[in-house]
Amino acid sequence: MKNRLRIFVLSIIAFFCISSCEKKEQLPNIVLIMADDMGYECLGCYGSTEYQTPNLDKLAAGGIRFEHCYSQPLCTPSRVKIMTGQYNFRNYEDFGYLNPNQKTFANLLKDAGYATCIAGKWQLNGLNRNNPGNQDVNRPYHFGFDEYCLWQLHHQRKDGERYADPLITQNGKVLPRNSELYGPQIFADYICDFIDRKADNPFFVYYPMVLVHDPFVPTPDSPEWIDSARRYENDTAYFSDMVAYTDKIIGQLETKLRQKGILENTLFIFTGDNGTGRAIFSSTVSGVLQGGKGLTINTGNRVPLIVSWPAKMKGKRISDAMISFADFLPTFCEIAGINPELYATDGKSLVPFISGKDEKNQSEIFIHYAPRWGSRNHNRWVMNQEYKLYRDGSFFNTTTDILEEKPLTTLSEAEQNLKEKFQNILNEKEKEFPFHLNDTTFVINP
């Protein structure tokens, strides 16, 4: 009788252990890659005729290409928004800074059992205005990352660049510098090593790339790299090489996931933090486009968004849904089974789009932009795929007036109704957080 009871108890324990393991195995890995200063027009699948992006184009051909993903027009506002899932008026305080009181998607995923890693560009310790804790090399751990390999953690850009001879901090230690080393490759190799070590359990990789931000310099695949003196040569002519190297890294990471046999159950996402730098003019099927980084026109914050998850989606899909950078955190939380009561977000999960169950949800988005950097103007607006209404009443058709030079004055009935709808949203946000509470005259210290 005792033996039977023992066998019964052990069977129950084994059942729950197996069930728990199966549940853990069903959680997908998540890889989020965010290029630096790469607008939508830089990818072949979005109409580029100038740059070589075969790996990204292949990724789009097997997944979802979102036509209307909008970041913030500048890097730190985008980084804070994507990591916390909230409008900038809630928690964006300063350029180059994320308040330690905030909870990020890495905190939530780590608590849900994910191994977490970040590699690439940090720029969130508050170095620019000497915020408290700006030399804290443990800050990435605080924000939920188990390990890191980062540029501009506790050193400013003037102390060392990100490309040749990079100044990189890895898990609390500054790596030896060498002009033969190339920062983007160091980050990619570190992520591949992380995947090797964590392939048996769910993991989250956040790769905020340093490519393709200026300086526009040769890559190891550029002929000029052979001459060590030319590795620091800043010329927009090298931008195409930098785009190509970005694409090469995408291929490297996808190959690693495939080799480990985990590509099928990996949510693989590629996007950009803001529009392309304004020094760059790109040839596309629609003509030549100038980068709009920092500007509120669509070339300032319309970015690529490619989502691949082979286990859940097959074949190419194109979505016209309006996507905001607030949407990533709730997406990851839903996928990981995290209780919505554990986090606050202004975004909506993309799972309905990924699953193909809902393509009509979220027809407009609200953006609040107060970068507190240089003399850039603060603003807020509501937009959909064709129209945009600013807080000052300026109303544009962004498909026919991409530079927003001709505010609409004579409106059709449909346009008038849409403008009123957008204005109601702006009024609601004004009640929630009055625009004048932003310090619109703020200029960062030189």
Tab-separated table of N, CA and C in Angstrom, residues 322-440:
chain	number	residue	atom	x	y	z
A	322	MET	N	-1.503	50.836	-38.033
A	322	MET	CA	-0.694	51.901	-37.448
A	322	MET	C	-0.026	51.364	-36.183
A	323	ILE	N	1.308	51.376	-36.178
A	323	ILE	CA	2.072	50.811	-35.072
A	323	ILE	C	2.885	51.901	-34.389
A	324	SER	N	2.824	51.913	-33.077
A	324	SER	CA	3.575	52.863	-32.262
A	324	SER	C	4.646	52.116	-31.479
A	325	PHE	N	5.703	52.821	-31.066
A	325	PHE	CA	6.745	52.180	-30.267
A	325	PHE	C	6.253	51.793	-28.876
A	326	ALA	N	5.068	52.242	-28.494
A	326	ALA	CA	4.497	51.810	-27.221
A	326	ALA	C	3.943	50.393	-27.313
A	327	ASP	N	3.848	49.838	-28.532
A	327	ASP	CA	3.189	48.549	-28.736
A	327	ASP	C	4.080	47.333	-28.490
A	328	PHE	N	5.383	47.522	-28.415
A	328	PHE	CA	6.275	46.376	-28.296
A	328	PHE	C	6.171	45.714	-26.923
A	329	LEU	N	6.203	46.503	-25.865
A	329	LEU	CA	6.165	45.927	-24.519
A	329	LEU	C	4.907	45.086	-24.286
A	330	PRO	N	3.702	45.586	-24.559
A	330	PRO	CA	2.530	44.729	-24.351
A	330	PRO	C	2.518	43.496	-25.247
A	331	THR	N	3.141	43.589	-26.408
A	331	THR	CA	3.253	42.417	-27.285
A	331	THR	C	4.075	41.329	-26.615
A	332	PHE	N	5.246	41.699	-26.119
A	332	PHE	CA	6.119	40.727	-25.466
A	332	PHE	C	5.455	40.146	-24.221
A	333	CYS	N	4.751	40.998	-23.486
A	333	CYS	CA	4.108	40.531	-22.262
A	333	CYS	C	2.993	39.535	-22.558
A	334	GLU	N	2.218	39.786	-23.600
A	334	GLU	CA	1.160	38.834	-23.952
A	334	GLU	C	1.757	37.505	-24.393
A	335	ILE	N	2.807	37.566	-25.184
A	335	ILE	CA	3.452	36.341	-25.655
A	335	ILE	C	4.024	35.537	-24.496
A	336	ALA	N	4.564	36.235	-23.493
A	336	ALA	CA	5.178	35.566	-22.341
A	336	ALA	C	4.163	35.202	-21.264
A	337	GLY	N	2.896	35.553	-21.479
A	337	GLY	CA	1.866	35.218	-20.508
A	337	GLY	C	1.929	36.046	-19.241
A	338	ILE	N	2.420	37.278	-19.345
A	338	ILE	CA	2.560	38.147	-18.176
A	338	ILE	C	1.229	38.838	-17.884
A	339	ASN	N	0.833	38.826	-16.640
A	339	ASN	CA	-0.419	39.438	-16.205
A	339	ASN	C	-0.416	40.933	-16.528
A	340	PRO	N	-1.411	41.430	-17.276
A	340	PRO	CA	-1.457	42.855	-17.626
A	340	PRO	C	-1.474	43.783	-16.420
A	341	GLU	N	-1.887	43.270	-15.267
A	341	GLU	CA	-1.922	44.104	-14.065
A	341	GLU	C	-0.527	44.415	-13.539
A	342	LEU	N	0.484	43.730	-14.072
A	342	LEU	CA	1.851	43.925	-13.589
A	342	LEU	C	2.578	45.058	-14.308
A	343	TYR	N	1.947	45.649	-15.297
A	343	TYR	CA	2.626	46.719	-16.027
A	343	TYR	C	1.611	47.736	-16.545
A	344	ALA	N	2.108	48.941	-16.790
A	344	ALA	CA	1.284	50.004	-17.375
A	344	ALA	C	1.797	50.290	-18.776
A	345	THR	N	0.892	50.479	-19.715
A	345	THR	CA	1.319	50.744	-21.086
A	345	THR	C	0.296	51.598	-21.818
A	346	ASP	N	0.784	52.375	-22.756
A	346	ASP	CA	-0.082	53.131	-23.651
A	346	ASP	C	-0.227	52.423	-24.995
A	347	GLY	N	0.400	51.264	-25.119
A	347	GLY	CA	0.388	50.552	-26.383
A	347	GLY	C	-0.631	49.437	-26.438
A	348	LYS	N	-0.699	48.810	-27.592
A	348	LYS	CA	-1.570	47.666	-27.812
A	348	LYS	C	-0.738	46.512	-28.353
A	349	SER	N	-1.047	45.323	-27.896
A	349	SER	CA	-0.298	44.148	-28.331
A	349	SER	C	-0.446	43.919	-29.833
A	350	LEU	N	0.651	43.505	-30.451
A	350	LEU	CA	0.642	43.183	-31.877
A	350	LEU	C	0.282	41.723	-32.140
A	351	VAL	N	0.013	40.971	-31.091
A	351	VAL	CA	-0.294	39.552	-31.261
A	351	VAL	C	-1.465	39.329	-32.220
A	352	PRO	N	-2.539	40.126	-32.167
A	352	PRO	CA	-3.621	39.918	-33.144
A	352	PRO	C	-3.159	40.053	-34.594
A	353	PHE	N	-2.218	40.968	-34.847
A	353	PHE	CA	-1.691	41.122	-36.199
A	353	PHE	C	-0.800	39.940	-36.563
A	354	ILE	N	0.033	39.533	-35.595
A	354	ILE	CA	0.942	38.420	-35.837
A	354	ILE	C	0.169	37.140	-36.126
A	355	SER	N	-0.916	36.931	-35.383
A	355	SER	CA	-1.721	35.723	-35.560
A	355	SER	C	-2.620	35.798	-36.786
A	356	GLY	N	-2.762	36.997	-37.349
A	356	GLY	CA	-3.608	37.164	-38.522
A	356	GLY	C	-5.083	37.268	-38.204
A	357	LYS	N	-5.419	37.456	-36.925
A	357	LYS	CA	-6.822	37.505	-36.518
A	357	LYS	C	-7.428	38.895	-36.617
A	358	ASP	N	-6.577	39.923	-36.641
A	358	ASP	CA	-7.098	41.289	-36.641
A	358	ASP	C	-6.157	42.201	-37.402
A	359	GLU	N	-6.597	42.697	-38.531
A	359	GLU	CA	-5.779	43.613	-39.323
A	359	GLU	C	-6.371	45.022	-39.356
A	360	LYS	N	-7.489	45.237	-38.667
A	360	LYS	CA	-8.148	46.540	-38.752
A	360	LYS	C	-8.078	47.319	-37.445
A	361	ASN	N	-7.526	46.717	-36.419
A	361	ASN	CA	-7.420	47.395	-35.132
A	361	ASN	C	-6.398	48.531	-35.208
A	362	GLN	N	-6.619	49.562	-34.427
A	362	GLN	CA	-5.679	50.684	-34.288
A	362	GLN	C	-5.465	51.423	-35.608
A	363	SER	N	-6.412	52.262	-35.950
A	363	SER	CA	-6.354	52.988	-37.217
A	363	SER	C	-5.650	54.327	-37.112
A	364	GLU	N	-5.355	54.797	-35.880
A	364	GLU	CA	-4.602	56.033	-35.707
A	364	GLU	C	-3.749	55.928	-34.447
A	365	ILE	N	-2.719	56.757	-34.371
A	365	ILE	CA	-1.854	56.775	-33.199
A	365	ILE	C	-1.601	58.216	-32.766
A	366	PHE	N	-1.276	58.361	-31.489
A	366	PHE	CA	-0.937	59.653	-30.891
A	366	PHE	C	0.551	59.650	-30.562
A	367	ILE	N	1.205	60.768	-30.844
A	367	ILE	CA	2.634	60.888	-30.536
A	367	ILE	C	2.893	62.211	-29.825
A	368	HIS	N	3.589	62.117	-28.708
A	368	HIS	CA	4.041	63.292	-27.959
A	368	HIS	C	5.557	63.330	-28.064
A	369	TYR	N	6.080	64.456	-28.534
A	369	TYR	CA	7.518	64.564	-28.821
A	369	TYR	C	8.086	65.797	-28.136
A	370	ALA	N	8.894	65.573	-27.123
A	370	ALA	CA	9.544	66.666	-26.396
A	370	ALA	C	10.974	66.227	-26.098
A	371	PRO	N	11.858	66.287	-27.089
A	371	PRO	CA	13.181	65.658	-26.985
A	371	PRO	C	14.133	66.279	-25.979
A	372	ARG	N	13.958	67.567	-25.663
A	372	ARG	CA	14.884	68.250	-24.754
A	372	ARG	C	16.330	68.073	-25.222
A	373	TRP	N	16.521	68.339	-26.482
A	373	TRP	CA	17.856	68.208	-27.078
A	373	TRP	C	18.049	69.313	-28.105
A	374	GLY	N	19.046	70.140	-27.887
A	374	GLY	CA	19.295	71.238	-28.798
A	374	GLY	C	18.121	72.199	-28.842
A	375	SER	N	17.801	72.689	-30.013
A	375	SER	CA	16.705	73.649	-30.166
A	375	SER	C	15.491	73.028	-30.837
A	376	ARG	N	15.418	71.695	-30.834
A	376	ARG	CA	14.301	71.034	-31.507
A	376	ARG	C	12.981	71.374	-30.822
A	377	ASN	N	11.973	71.692	-31.629
A	377	ASN	CA	10.668	72.066	-31.107
A	377	ASN	C	9.931	70.859	-30.553
A	378	HIS	N	9.145	71.108	-29.529
A	378	HIS	CA	8.295	70.073	-28.971
A	378	HIS	C	6.946	70.111	-29.683
A	379	ASN	N	6.284	68.954	-29.771
A	379	ASN	CA	5.012	68.911	-30.474
A	379	ASN	C	4.264	67.650	-30.089
A	380	ARG	N	3.032	67.576	-30.496
A	380	ARG	CA	2.238	66.347	-30.376
A	380	ARG	C	1.241	66.331	-31.520
A	381	TRP	N	0.878	65.120	-31.918
A	381	TRP	CA	-0.012	64.994	-33.073
A	381	TRP	C	-0.717	63.645	-33.068
A	382	VAL	N	-1.763	63.571	-33.880
A	382	VAL	CA	-2.489	62.326	-34.136
A	382	VAL	C	-2.422	62.085	-35.630
A	383	MET	N	-2.251	60.824	-36.015
A	383	MET	CA	-2.101	60.525	-37.437
A	383	MET	C	-2.653	59.149	-37.770
A	384	ASN	N	-3.003	58.980	-39.040
A	384	ASN	CA	-3.276	57.651	-39.574
A	384	ASN	C	-2.419	57.457	-40.814
A	385	GLN	N	-2.792	56.537	-41.676
A	385	GLN	CA	-1.961	56.225	-42.834
A	385	GLN	C	-1.877	57.372	-43.843
A	386	GLU	N	-2.818	58.308	-43.802
A	386	GLU	CA	-2.868	59.370	-44.812
A	386	GLU	C	-2.847	60.786	-44.258
A	387	TYR	N	-3.347	60.966	-43.057
A	387	TYR	CA	-3.515	62.322	-42.540
A	387	TYR	C	-2.841	62.499	-41.181
A	388	LYS	N	-2.507	63.759	-40.880
A	388	LYS	CA	-1.866	64.099	-39.607
A	388	LYS	C	-2.387	65.447	-39.122
A	389	LEU	N	-2.751	65.499	-37.832
A	389	LEU	CA	-3.211	66.742	-37.217
A	389	LEU	C	-2.303	67.094	-36.047
A	390	TYR	N	-1.685	68.277	-36.117
A	390	TYR	CA	-0.839	68.767	-35.036
A	390	TYR	C	-1.675	69.541	-34.021
A	391	ARG	N	-1.103	69.762	-32.859
A	391	ARG	CA	-1.808	70.447	-31.780
A	391	ARG	C	-2.171	71.890	-32.137
A	392	ASP	N	-1.448	72.491	-33.072
A	392	ASP	CA	-1.758	73.873	-33.457
A	392	ASP	C	-2.849	73.953	-34.521
A	393	GLY	N	-3.413	72.786	-34.894
A	393	GLY	CA	-4.490	72.754	-35.876
A	393	GLY	C	-4.049	72.491	-37.299
A	394	SER	N	-2.744	72.450	-37.548
A	394	SER	CA	-2.250	72.162	-38.899
A	394	SER	C	-2.626	70.736	-39.283
A	395	PHE	N	-3.235	70.601	-40.449
A	395	PHE	CA	-3.779	69.318	-40.904
A	395	PHE	C	-3.196	69.016	-42.279
A	396	PHE	N	-2.566	67.842	-42.411
A	396	PHE	CA	-1.858	67.520	-43.648
A	396	PHE	C	-2.300	66.173	-44.216
A	397	ASN	N	-2.257	66.076	-45.530
A	397	ASN	CA	-2.337	64.793	-46.210
A	397	ASN	C	-0.894	64.362	-46.442
A	398	THR	N	-0.424	63.402	-45.679
A	398	THR	CA	0.995	63.041	-45.720
A	398	THR	C	1.356	62.134	-46.884
A	399	THR	N	0.368	61.666	-47.631
A	399	THR	CA	0.684	60.857	-48.812
A	399	THR	C	0.960	61.742	-50.026
A	400	THR	N	0.275	62.867	-50.111
A	400	THR	CA	0.480	63.786	-51.240
A	400	THR	C	1.416	64.938	-50.895
A	401	ASP	N	1.659	65.140	-49.608
A	401	ASP	CA	2.504	66.247	-49.148
A	401	ASP	C	3.469	65.708	-48.097
A	402	ILE	N	4.450	64.933	-48.550
A	402	ILE	CA	5.340	64.224	-47.635
A	402	ILE	C	6.160	65.173	-46.765
A	403	LEU	N	6.461	66.358	-47.271
A	403	LEU	CA	7.247	67.331	-46.503
A	403	LEU	C	6.367	68.242	-45.650
A	404	GLU	N	5.064	68.052	-45.731
A	404	GLU	CA	4.101	68.826	-44.937
A	404	GLU	C	4.299	70.329	-45.132
A	405	GLU	N	4.248	70.727	-46.371
A	405	GLU	CA	4.439	72.138	-46.719
A	405	GLU	C	3.123	72.860	-47.013
A	406	LYS	N	2.027	72.082	-47.186
A	406	LYS	CA	0.757	72.683	-47.597
A	406	LYS	C	-0.374	72.215	-46.680
A	407	PRO	N	-0.597	72.920	-45.569
A	407	PRO	CA	-1.714	72.551	-44.682
A	407	PRO	C	-3.040	72.592	-45.437
A	408	LEU	N	-3.896	71.620	-45.165
A	408	LEU	CA	-5.194	71.561	-45.830
A	408	LEU	C	-6.122	72.623	-45.248
A	409	THR	N	-6.790	73.344	-46.105
A	409	THR	CA	-7.736	74.379	-45.665
A	409	THR	C	-9.155	74.080	-46.135
A	410	THR	N	-9.281	73.600	-47.355
A	410	THR	CA	-10.588	73.206	-47.879
A	410	THR	C	-10.726	71.696	-47.735
A	411	LEU	N	-11.666	71.278	-46.887
A	411	LEU	CA	-11.780	69.860	-46.551
A	411	LEU	C	-13.069	69.257	-47.089
A	412	SER	N	-12.979	68.001	-47.481
A	412	SER	CA	-14.179	67.248	-47.824
A	412	SER	C	-14.898	66.898	-46.516
A	413	GLU	N	-16.100	66.396	-46.626
A	413	GLU	CA	-16.848	66.020	-45.421
A	413	GLU	C	-16.112	64.927	-44.648
A	414	ALA	N	-15.560	63.963	-45.384
A	414	ALA	CA	-14.821	62.877	-44.733
A	414	ALA	C	-13.578	63.413	-44.029
A	415	GLU	N	-12.892	64.341	-44.668
A	415	GLU	CA	-11.694	64.926	-44.056
A	415	GLU	C	-12.049	65.752	-42.823
A	416	GLN	N	-13.151	66.480	-42.898
A	416	GLN	CA	-13.582	67.275	-41.745
A	416	GLN	C	-13.930	66.370	-40.572
A	417	ASN	N	-14.615	65.274	-40.840
A	417	ASN	CA	-14.965	64.322	-39.780
A	417	ASN	C	-13.713	63.703	-39.165
A	418	LEU	N	-12.748	63.394	-40.019
A	418	LEU	CA	-11.508	62.803	-39.526
A	418	LEU	C	-10.734	63.811	-38.677
A	419	LYS	N	-10.687	65.046	-39.125
A	419	LYS	CA	-9.988	66.080	-38.363
A	419	LYS	C	-10.624	66.252	-36.987
A	420	GLU	N	-11.942	66.231	-36.922
A	420	GLU	CA	-12.637	66.357	-35.641
A	420	GLU	C	-12.327	65.166	-34.736
A	421	LYS	N	-12.255	63.986	-35.321
A	421	LYS	CA	-11.905	62.796	-34.542
A	421	LYS	C	-10.509	62.937	-33.954
A	422	PHE	N	-9.558	63.360	-34.784
A	422	PHE	CA	-8.184	63.561	-34.317
A	422	PHE	C	-8.130	64.640	-33.232
A	423	GLN	N	-8.904	65.719	-33.428
A	423	GLN	CA	-8.899	66.808	-32.451
A	423	GLN	C	-9.433	66.334	-31.103
A	424	ASN	N	-10.429	65.470	-31.123
A	424	ASN	CA	-10.965	64.926	-29.874
A	424	ASN	C	-9.904	64.127	-29.124
A	425	ILE	N	-9.093	63.389	-29.869
A	425	ILE	CA	-8.011	62.628	-29.230
A	425	ILE	C	-6.994	63.577	-28.616
A	426	LEU	N	-6.629	64.620	-29.352
A	426	LEU	CA	-5.692	65.609	-28.815
A	426	LEU	C	-6.260	66.286	-27.576
A	427	ASN	N	-7.559	66.574	-27.591
A	427	ASN	CA	-8.186	67.203	-26.426
A	427	ASN	C	-8.127	66.291	-25.208
A	428	GLU	N	-8.341	65.005	-25.430
A	428	GLU	CA	-8.271	64.045	-24.327
A	428	GLU	C	-6.868	63.995	-23.736
A	429	LYS	N	-5.853	63.998	-24.604
A	429	LYS	CA	-4.474	63.963	-24.120
A	429	LYS	C	-4.105	65.271	-23.417
A	430	GLU	N	-4.679	66.374	-23.885
A	430	GLU	CA	-4.415	67.669	-23.249
A	430	GLU	C	-4.963	67.680	-21.821
A	431	LYS	N	-6.120	67.060	-21.625
A	431	LYS	CA	-6.692	66.968	-20.279
A	431	LYS	C	-5.834	66.070	-19.392
A	432	GLU	N	-5.333	65.011	-19.992
A	432	GLU	CA	-4.524	64.064	-19.219
A	432	GLU	C	-3.169	64.646	-18.851
A	433	PHE	N	-2.542	65.317	-19.823
A	433	PHE	CA	-1.234	65.928	-19.584
A	433	PHE	C	-1.121	67.178	-20.438
A	434	PRO	N	-1.389	68.351	-19.858
A	434	PRO	CA	-1.329	69.600	-20.631
A	434	PRO	C	0.032	69.810	-21.273
A	435	PHE	N	0.005	70.224	-22.514
A	435	PHE	CA	1.247	70.376	-23.269
A	435	PHE	C	2.174	71.405	-22.644
A	436	HIS	N	1.620	72.459	-22.035
A	436	HIS	CA	2.460	73.527	-21.498
A	436	HIS	C	3.319	73.071	-20.322
A	437	LEU	N	3.019	71.891	-19.762
A	437	LEU	CA	3.838	71.388	-18.662
A	437	LEU	C	5.224	70.981	-19.135
A	438	ASN	N	5.391	70.825	-20.453
A	438	ASN	CA	6.722	70.574	-20.997
A	438	ASN	C	7.493	71.881	-21.037
A	439	ASP	N	8.771	71.800	-20.718
A	439	ASP	CA	9.621	72.987	-20.784
A	439	ASP	C	10.042	73.181	-22.233
A	440	THR	N	9.258	73.904	-22.989
A	440	THR	CA	9.506	74.022	-24.424
A	440	THR	C	10.708	74.891	-24.763
